[in-house]
Tab-separated table of N, CA and C in Angstrom:
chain	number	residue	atom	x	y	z
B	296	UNK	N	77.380	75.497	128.949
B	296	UNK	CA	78.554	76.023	128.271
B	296	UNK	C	78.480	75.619	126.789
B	297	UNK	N	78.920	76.766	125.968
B	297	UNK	CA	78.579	76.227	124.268
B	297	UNK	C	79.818	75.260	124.034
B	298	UNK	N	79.558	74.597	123.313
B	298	UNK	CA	80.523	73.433	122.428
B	298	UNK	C	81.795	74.148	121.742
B	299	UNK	N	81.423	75.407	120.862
B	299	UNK	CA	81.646	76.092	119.813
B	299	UNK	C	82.343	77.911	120.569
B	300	UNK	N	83.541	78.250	120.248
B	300	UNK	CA	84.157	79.217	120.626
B	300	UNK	C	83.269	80.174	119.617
B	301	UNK	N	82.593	81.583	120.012
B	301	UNK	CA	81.930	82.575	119.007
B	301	UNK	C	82.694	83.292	118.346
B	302	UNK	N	83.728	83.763	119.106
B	302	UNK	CA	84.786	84.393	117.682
B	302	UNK	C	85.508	84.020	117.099
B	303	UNK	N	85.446	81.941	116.867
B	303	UNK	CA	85.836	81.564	115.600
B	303	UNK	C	84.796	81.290	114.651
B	304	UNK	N	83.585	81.440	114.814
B	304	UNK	CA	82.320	81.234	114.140
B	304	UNK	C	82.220	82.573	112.969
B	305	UNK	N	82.542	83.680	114.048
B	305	UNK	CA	82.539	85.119	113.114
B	305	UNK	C	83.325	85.173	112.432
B	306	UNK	N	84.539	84.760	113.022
B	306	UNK	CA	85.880	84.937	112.127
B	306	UNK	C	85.731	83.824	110.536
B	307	UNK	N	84.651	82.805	110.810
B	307	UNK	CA	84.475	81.995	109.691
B	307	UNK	C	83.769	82.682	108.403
B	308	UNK	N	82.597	83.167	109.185
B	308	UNK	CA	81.616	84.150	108.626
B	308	UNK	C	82.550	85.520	108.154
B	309	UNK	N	83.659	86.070	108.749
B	309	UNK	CA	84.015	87.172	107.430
B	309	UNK	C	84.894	86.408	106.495
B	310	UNK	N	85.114	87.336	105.893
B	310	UNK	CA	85.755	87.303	104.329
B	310	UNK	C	87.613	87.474	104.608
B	311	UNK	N	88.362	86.506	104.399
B	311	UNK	CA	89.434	86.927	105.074
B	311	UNK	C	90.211	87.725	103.938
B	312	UNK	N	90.574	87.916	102.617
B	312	UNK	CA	90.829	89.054	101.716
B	312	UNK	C	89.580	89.501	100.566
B	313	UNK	N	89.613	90.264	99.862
B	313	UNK	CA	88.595	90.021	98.737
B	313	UNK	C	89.065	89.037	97.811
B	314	UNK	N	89.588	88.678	97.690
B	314	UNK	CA	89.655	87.276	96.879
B	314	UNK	C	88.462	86.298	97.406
B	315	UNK	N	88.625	85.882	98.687
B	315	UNK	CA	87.963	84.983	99.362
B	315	UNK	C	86.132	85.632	99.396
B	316	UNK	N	86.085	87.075	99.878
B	316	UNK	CA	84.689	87.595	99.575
B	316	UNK	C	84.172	87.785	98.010
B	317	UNK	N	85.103	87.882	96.980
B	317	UNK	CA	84.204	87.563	95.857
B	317	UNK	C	84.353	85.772	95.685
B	318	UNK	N	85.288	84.932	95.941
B	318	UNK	CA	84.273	83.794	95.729
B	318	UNK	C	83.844	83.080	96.243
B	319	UNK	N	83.073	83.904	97.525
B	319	UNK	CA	81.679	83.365	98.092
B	319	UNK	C	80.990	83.913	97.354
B	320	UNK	N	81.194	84.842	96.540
B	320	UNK	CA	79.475	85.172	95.702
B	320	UNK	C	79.358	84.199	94.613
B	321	UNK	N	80.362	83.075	94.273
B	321	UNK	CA	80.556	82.786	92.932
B	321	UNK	C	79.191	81.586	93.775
B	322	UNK	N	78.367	81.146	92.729
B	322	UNK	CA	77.732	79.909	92.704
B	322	UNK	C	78.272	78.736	92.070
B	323	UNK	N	78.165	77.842	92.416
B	323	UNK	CA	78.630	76.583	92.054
B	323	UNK	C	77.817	76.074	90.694
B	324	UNK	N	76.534	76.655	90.234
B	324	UNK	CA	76.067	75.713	89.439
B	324	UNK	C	76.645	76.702	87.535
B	325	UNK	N	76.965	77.567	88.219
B	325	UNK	CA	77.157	78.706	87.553
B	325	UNK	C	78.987	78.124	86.973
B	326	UNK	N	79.309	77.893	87.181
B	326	UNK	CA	81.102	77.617	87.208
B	326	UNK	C	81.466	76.346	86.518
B	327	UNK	N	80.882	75.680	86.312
B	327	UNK	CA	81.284	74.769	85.102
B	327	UNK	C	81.716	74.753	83.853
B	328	UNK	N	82.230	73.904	82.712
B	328	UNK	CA	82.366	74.081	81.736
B	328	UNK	C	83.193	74.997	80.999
B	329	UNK	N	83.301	74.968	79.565
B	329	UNK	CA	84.738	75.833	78.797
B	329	UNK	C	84.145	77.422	78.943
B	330	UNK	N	85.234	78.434	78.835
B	330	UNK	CA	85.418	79.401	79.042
B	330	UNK	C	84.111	80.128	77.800
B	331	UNK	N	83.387	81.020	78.019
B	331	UNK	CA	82.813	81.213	76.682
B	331	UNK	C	82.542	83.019	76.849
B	332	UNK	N	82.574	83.630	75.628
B	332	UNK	CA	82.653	84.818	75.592
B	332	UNK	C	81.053	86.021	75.362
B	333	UNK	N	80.571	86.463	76.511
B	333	UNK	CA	79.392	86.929	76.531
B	333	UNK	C	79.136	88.571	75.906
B	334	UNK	N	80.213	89.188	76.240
B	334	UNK	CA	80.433	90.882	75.908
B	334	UNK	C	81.430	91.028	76.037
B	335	UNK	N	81.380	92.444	75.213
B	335	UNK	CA	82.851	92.949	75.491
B	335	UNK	C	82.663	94.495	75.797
B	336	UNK	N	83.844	95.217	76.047
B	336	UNK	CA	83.888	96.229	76.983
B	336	UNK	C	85.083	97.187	75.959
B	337	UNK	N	84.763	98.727	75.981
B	337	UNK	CA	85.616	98.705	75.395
B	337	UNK	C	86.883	99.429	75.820
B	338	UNK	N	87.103	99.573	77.088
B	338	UNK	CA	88.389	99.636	77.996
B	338	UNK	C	88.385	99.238	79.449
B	339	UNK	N	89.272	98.740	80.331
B	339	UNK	CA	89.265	98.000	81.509
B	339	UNK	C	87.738	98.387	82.496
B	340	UNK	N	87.599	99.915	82.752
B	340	UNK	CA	86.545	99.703	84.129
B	340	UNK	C	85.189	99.656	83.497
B	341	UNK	N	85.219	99.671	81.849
B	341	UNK	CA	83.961	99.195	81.313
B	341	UNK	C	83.571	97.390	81.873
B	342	UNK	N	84.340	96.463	81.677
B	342	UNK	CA	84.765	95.381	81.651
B	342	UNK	C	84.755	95.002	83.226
B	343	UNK	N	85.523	95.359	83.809
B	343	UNK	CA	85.424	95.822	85.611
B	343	UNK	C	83.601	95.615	85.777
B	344	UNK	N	83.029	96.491	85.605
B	344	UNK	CA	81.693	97.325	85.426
B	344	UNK	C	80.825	95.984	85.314
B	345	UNK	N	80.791	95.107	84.237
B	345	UNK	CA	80.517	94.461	83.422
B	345	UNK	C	80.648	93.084	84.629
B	346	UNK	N	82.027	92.804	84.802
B	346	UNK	CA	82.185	91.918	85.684
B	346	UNK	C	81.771	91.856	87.056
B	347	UNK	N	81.177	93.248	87.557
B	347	UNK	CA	81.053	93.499	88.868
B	347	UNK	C	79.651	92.582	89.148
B	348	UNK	N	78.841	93.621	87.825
B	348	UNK	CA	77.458	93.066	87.930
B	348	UNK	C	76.930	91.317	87.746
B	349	UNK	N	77.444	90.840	87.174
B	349	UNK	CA	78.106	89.111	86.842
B	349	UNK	C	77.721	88.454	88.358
B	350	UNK	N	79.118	88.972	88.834
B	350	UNK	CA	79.472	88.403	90.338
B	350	UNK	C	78.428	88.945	91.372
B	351	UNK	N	77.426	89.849	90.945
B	351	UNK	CA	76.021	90.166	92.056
B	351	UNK	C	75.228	88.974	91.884
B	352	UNK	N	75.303	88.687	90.443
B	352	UNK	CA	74.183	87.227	90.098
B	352	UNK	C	75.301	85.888	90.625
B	353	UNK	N	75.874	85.837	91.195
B	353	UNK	CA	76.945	84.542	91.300
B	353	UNK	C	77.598	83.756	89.893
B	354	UNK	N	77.659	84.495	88.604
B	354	UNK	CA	78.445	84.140	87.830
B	354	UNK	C	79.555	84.442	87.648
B	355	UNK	N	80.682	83.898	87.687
B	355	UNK	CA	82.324	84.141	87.799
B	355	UNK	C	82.454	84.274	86.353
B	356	UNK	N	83.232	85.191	86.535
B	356	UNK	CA	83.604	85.651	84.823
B	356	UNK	C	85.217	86.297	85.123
B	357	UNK	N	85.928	86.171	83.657
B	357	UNK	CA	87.067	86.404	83.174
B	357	UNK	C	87.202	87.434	82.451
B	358	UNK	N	88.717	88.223	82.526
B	358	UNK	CA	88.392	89.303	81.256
B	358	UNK	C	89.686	89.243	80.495
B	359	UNK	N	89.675	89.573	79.230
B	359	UNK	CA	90.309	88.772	78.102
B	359	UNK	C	90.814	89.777	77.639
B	360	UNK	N	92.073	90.839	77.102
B	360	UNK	CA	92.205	91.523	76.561
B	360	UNK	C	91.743	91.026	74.444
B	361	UNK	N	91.345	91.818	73.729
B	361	UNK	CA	90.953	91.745	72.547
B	361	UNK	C	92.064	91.092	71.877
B	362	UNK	N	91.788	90.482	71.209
B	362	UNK	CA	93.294	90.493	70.151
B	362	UNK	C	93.986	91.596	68.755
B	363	UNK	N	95.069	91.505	69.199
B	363	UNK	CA	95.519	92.940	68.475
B	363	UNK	C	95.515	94.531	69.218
B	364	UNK	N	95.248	94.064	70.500
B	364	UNK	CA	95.536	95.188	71.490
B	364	UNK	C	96.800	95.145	72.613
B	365	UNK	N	97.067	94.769	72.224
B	365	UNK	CA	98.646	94.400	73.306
B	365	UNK	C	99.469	94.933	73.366
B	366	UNK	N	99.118	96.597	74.007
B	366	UNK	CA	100.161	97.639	73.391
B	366	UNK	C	100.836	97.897	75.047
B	367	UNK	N	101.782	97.883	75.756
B	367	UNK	CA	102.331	97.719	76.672
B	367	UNK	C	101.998	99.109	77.241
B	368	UNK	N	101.835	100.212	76.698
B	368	UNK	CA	102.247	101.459	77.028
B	368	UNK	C	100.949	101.988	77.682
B	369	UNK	N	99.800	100.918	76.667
B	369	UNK	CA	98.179	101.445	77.524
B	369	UNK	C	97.537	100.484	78.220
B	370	UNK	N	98.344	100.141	79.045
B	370	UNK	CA	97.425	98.489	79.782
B	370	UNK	C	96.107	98.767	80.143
B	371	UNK	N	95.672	99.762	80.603
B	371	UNK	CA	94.211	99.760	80.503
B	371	UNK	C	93.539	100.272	79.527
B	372	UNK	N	93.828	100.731	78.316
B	372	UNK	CA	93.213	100.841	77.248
B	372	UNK	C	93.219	99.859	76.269
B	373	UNK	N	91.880	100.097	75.520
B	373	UNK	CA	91.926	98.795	74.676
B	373	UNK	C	90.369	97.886	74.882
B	374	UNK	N	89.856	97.381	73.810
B	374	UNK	CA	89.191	96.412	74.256
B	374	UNK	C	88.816	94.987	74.891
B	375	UNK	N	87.801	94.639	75.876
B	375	UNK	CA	88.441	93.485	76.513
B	375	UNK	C	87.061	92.666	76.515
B	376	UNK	N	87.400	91.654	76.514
B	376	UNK	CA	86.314	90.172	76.135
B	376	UNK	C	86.066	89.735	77.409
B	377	UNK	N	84.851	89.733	78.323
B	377	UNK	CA	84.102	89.551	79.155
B	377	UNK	C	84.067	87.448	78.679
B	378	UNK	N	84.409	86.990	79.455
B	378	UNK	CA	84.347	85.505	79.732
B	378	UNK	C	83.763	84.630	80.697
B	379	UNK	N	82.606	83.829	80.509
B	379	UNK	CA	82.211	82.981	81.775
B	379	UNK	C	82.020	81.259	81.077
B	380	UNK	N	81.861	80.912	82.371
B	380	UNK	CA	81.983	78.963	82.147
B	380	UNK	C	80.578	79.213	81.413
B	381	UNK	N	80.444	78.170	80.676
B	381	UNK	CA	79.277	77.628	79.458
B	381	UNK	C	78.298	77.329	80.713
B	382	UNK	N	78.273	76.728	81.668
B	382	UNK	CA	76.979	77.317	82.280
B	382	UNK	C	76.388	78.309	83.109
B	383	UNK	N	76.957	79.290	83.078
B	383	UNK	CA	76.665	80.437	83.475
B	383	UNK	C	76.147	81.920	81.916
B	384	UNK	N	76.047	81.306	81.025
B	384	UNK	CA	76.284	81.860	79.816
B	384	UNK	C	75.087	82.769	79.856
B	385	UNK	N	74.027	81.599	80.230
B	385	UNK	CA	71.906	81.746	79.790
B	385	UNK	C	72.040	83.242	81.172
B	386	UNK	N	72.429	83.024	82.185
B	386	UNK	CA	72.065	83.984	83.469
B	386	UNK	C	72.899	84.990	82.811
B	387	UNK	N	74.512	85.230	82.938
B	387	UNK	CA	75.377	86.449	82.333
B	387	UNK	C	74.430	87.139	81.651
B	388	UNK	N	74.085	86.575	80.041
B	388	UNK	CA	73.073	87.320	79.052
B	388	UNK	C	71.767	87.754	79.655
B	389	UNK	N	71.067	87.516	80.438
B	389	UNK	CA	69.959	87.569	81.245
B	389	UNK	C	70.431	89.374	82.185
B	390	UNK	N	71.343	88.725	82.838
B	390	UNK	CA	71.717	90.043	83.796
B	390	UNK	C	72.683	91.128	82.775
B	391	UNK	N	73.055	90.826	81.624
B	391	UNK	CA	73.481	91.992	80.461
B	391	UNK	C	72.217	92.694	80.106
B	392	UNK	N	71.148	91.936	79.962
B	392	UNK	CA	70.517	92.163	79.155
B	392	UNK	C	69.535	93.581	79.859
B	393	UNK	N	69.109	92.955	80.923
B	393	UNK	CA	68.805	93.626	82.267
B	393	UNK	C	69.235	95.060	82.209
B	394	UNK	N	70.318	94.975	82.088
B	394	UNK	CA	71.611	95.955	82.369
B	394	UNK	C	71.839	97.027	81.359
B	395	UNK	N	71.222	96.419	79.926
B	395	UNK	CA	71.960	97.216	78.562
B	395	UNK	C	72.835	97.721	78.536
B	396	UNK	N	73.371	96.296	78.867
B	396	UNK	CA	75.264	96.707	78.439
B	396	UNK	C	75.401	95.391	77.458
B	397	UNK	N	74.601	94.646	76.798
B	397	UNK	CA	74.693	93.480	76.255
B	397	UNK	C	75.393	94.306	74.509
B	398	UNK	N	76.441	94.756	74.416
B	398	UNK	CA	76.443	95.022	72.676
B	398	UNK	C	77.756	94.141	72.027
B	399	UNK	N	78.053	95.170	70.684
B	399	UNK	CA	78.859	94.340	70.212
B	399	UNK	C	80.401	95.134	70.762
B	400	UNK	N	80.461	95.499	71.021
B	400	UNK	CA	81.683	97.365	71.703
B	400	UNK	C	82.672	96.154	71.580
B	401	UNK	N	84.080	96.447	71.316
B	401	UNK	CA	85.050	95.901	71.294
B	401	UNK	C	85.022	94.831	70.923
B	402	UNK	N	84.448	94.256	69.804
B	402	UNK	CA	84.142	92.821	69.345
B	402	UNK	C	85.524	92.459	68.822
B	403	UNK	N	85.705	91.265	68.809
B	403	UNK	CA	87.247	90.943	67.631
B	403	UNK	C	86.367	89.959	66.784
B	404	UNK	N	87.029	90.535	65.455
B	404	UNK	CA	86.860	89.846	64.325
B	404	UNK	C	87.040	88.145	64.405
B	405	UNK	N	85.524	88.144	64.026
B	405	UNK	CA	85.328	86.103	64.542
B	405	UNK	C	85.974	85.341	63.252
B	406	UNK	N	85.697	85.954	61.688
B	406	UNK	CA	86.000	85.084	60.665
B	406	UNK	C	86.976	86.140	60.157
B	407	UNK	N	88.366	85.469	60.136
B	407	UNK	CA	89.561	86.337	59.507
B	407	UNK	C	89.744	86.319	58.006
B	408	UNK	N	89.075	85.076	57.068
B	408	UNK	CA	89.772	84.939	56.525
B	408	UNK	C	88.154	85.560	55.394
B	409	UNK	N	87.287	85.708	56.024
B	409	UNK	CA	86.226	87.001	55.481
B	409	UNK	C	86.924	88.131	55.340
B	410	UNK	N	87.621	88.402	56.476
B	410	UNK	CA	88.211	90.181	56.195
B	410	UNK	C	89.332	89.730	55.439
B	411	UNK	N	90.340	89.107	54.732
B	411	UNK	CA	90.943	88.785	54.288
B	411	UNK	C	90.729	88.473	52.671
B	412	UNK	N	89.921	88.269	52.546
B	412	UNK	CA	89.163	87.920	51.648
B	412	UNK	C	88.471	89.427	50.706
B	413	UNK	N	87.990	90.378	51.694
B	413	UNK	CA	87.355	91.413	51.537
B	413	UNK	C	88.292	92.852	51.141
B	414	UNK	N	89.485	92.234	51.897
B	414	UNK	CA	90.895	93.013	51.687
B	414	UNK	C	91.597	92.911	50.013
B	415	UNK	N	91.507	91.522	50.194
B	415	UNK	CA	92.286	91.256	48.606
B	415	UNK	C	91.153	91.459	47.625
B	416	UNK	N	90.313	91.367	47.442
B	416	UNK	CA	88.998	92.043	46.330
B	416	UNK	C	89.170	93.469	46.501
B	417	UNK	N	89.374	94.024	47.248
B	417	UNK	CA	89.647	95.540	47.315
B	417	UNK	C	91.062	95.416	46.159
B	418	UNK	N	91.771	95.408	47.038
B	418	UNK	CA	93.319	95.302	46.250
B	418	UNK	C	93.190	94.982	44.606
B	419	UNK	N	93.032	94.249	44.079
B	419	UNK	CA	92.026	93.582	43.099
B	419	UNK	C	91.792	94.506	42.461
B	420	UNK	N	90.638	95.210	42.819
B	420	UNK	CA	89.903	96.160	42.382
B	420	UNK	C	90.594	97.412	41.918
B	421	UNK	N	91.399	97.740	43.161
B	421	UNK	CA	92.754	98.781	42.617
B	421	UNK	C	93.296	98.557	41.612
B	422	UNK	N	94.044	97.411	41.586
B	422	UNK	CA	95.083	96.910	40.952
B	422	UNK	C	94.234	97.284	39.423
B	423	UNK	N	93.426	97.056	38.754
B	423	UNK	CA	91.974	96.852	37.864
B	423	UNK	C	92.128	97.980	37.473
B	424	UNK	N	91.526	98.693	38.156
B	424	UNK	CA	91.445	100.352	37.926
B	424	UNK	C	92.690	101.046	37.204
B	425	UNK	N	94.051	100.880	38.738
B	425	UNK	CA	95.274	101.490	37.873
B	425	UNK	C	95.580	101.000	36.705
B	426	UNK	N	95.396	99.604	36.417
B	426	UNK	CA	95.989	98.882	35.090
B	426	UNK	C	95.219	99.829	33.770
B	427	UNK	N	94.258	99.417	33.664
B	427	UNK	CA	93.021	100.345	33.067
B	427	UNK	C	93.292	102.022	32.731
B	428	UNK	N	93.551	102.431	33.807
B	428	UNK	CA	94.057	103.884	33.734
B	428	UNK	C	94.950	104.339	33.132
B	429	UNK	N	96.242	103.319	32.766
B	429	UNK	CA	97.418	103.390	32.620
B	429	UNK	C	97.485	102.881	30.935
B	430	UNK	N	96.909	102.172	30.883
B	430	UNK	CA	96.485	101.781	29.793
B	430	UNK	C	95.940	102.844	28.604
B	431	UNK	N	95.013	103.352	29.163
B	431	UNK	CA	94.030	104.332	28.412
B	431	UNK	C	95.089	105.543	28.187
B	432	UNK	N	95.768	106.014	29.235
B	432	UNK	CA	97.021	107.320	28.762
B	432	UNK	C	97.742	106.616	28.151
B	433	UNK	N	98.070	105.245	27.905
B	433	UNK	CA	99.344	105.196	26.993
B	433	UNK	C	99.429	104.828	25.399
């Protein structure tokens, strides 16, 4: 007589929601460390897409809406920031890369105070011009 009842063995072996069947695919060595940002997508089932393939390699990943997209009316539109733990970073890029889906698509601006910077020299420049212009007719 077995020790062990068989249809609690199976019942161990399935997946009791998909929550629980995607993280058995997650690997453990893969899941460590701060959140870090690999690609981006540039609306939800791009990102979906993106994340699916992740979780075939056992890397758990996050998805981040962009900043400056937070428009209530298009929750799935918009760009979104693909996220995994710092050691899963080297494999993610590996299986993007694989994939050619590795780009820059929905990037958010990393240095603000470059575009900020690039904004007011414009302005500047206007300002220059009209003065100048205004000048010369009067």
């Amino acid at each position: 007589m077995p020790l062990t009842y068989v249809a609690d063995e199976v019942a161990i072996e399935e997946p009791v929601s998909a929550a629980h069947a995607r993280a058995r695919k997650i690997k453990r060595q893969f899941s460590d460390g701060p959140l870090v940002r690999v690609a981006g997508a540039r609306n939800q089932a791009e990102a979906e897409l993106i994340q699916g393939l992740l979780l075939e390699e056992g890397v758990p990943s996050m998805l981040q809406r962009a900043r400056g997209f937070d428009v209530p009316d298009m929750l799935a539109a918009g760009p979104r920031d693909v996220l995994v733990p710092s050691s899963g970073v080297v494999t993610a890029r590996e299986v993007l890369l694989q994939a050619d889906m590795l780009g820059d698509t929905g990037r958010a601006v990393e240095h603000p105070a470059r575009l900020l910077l690039g904004l007011l020299a414009t302005a500047a420049l206007v300002a220059l011009i009209l003065w100048i212009g205004t000048d010369v007719l009067a």
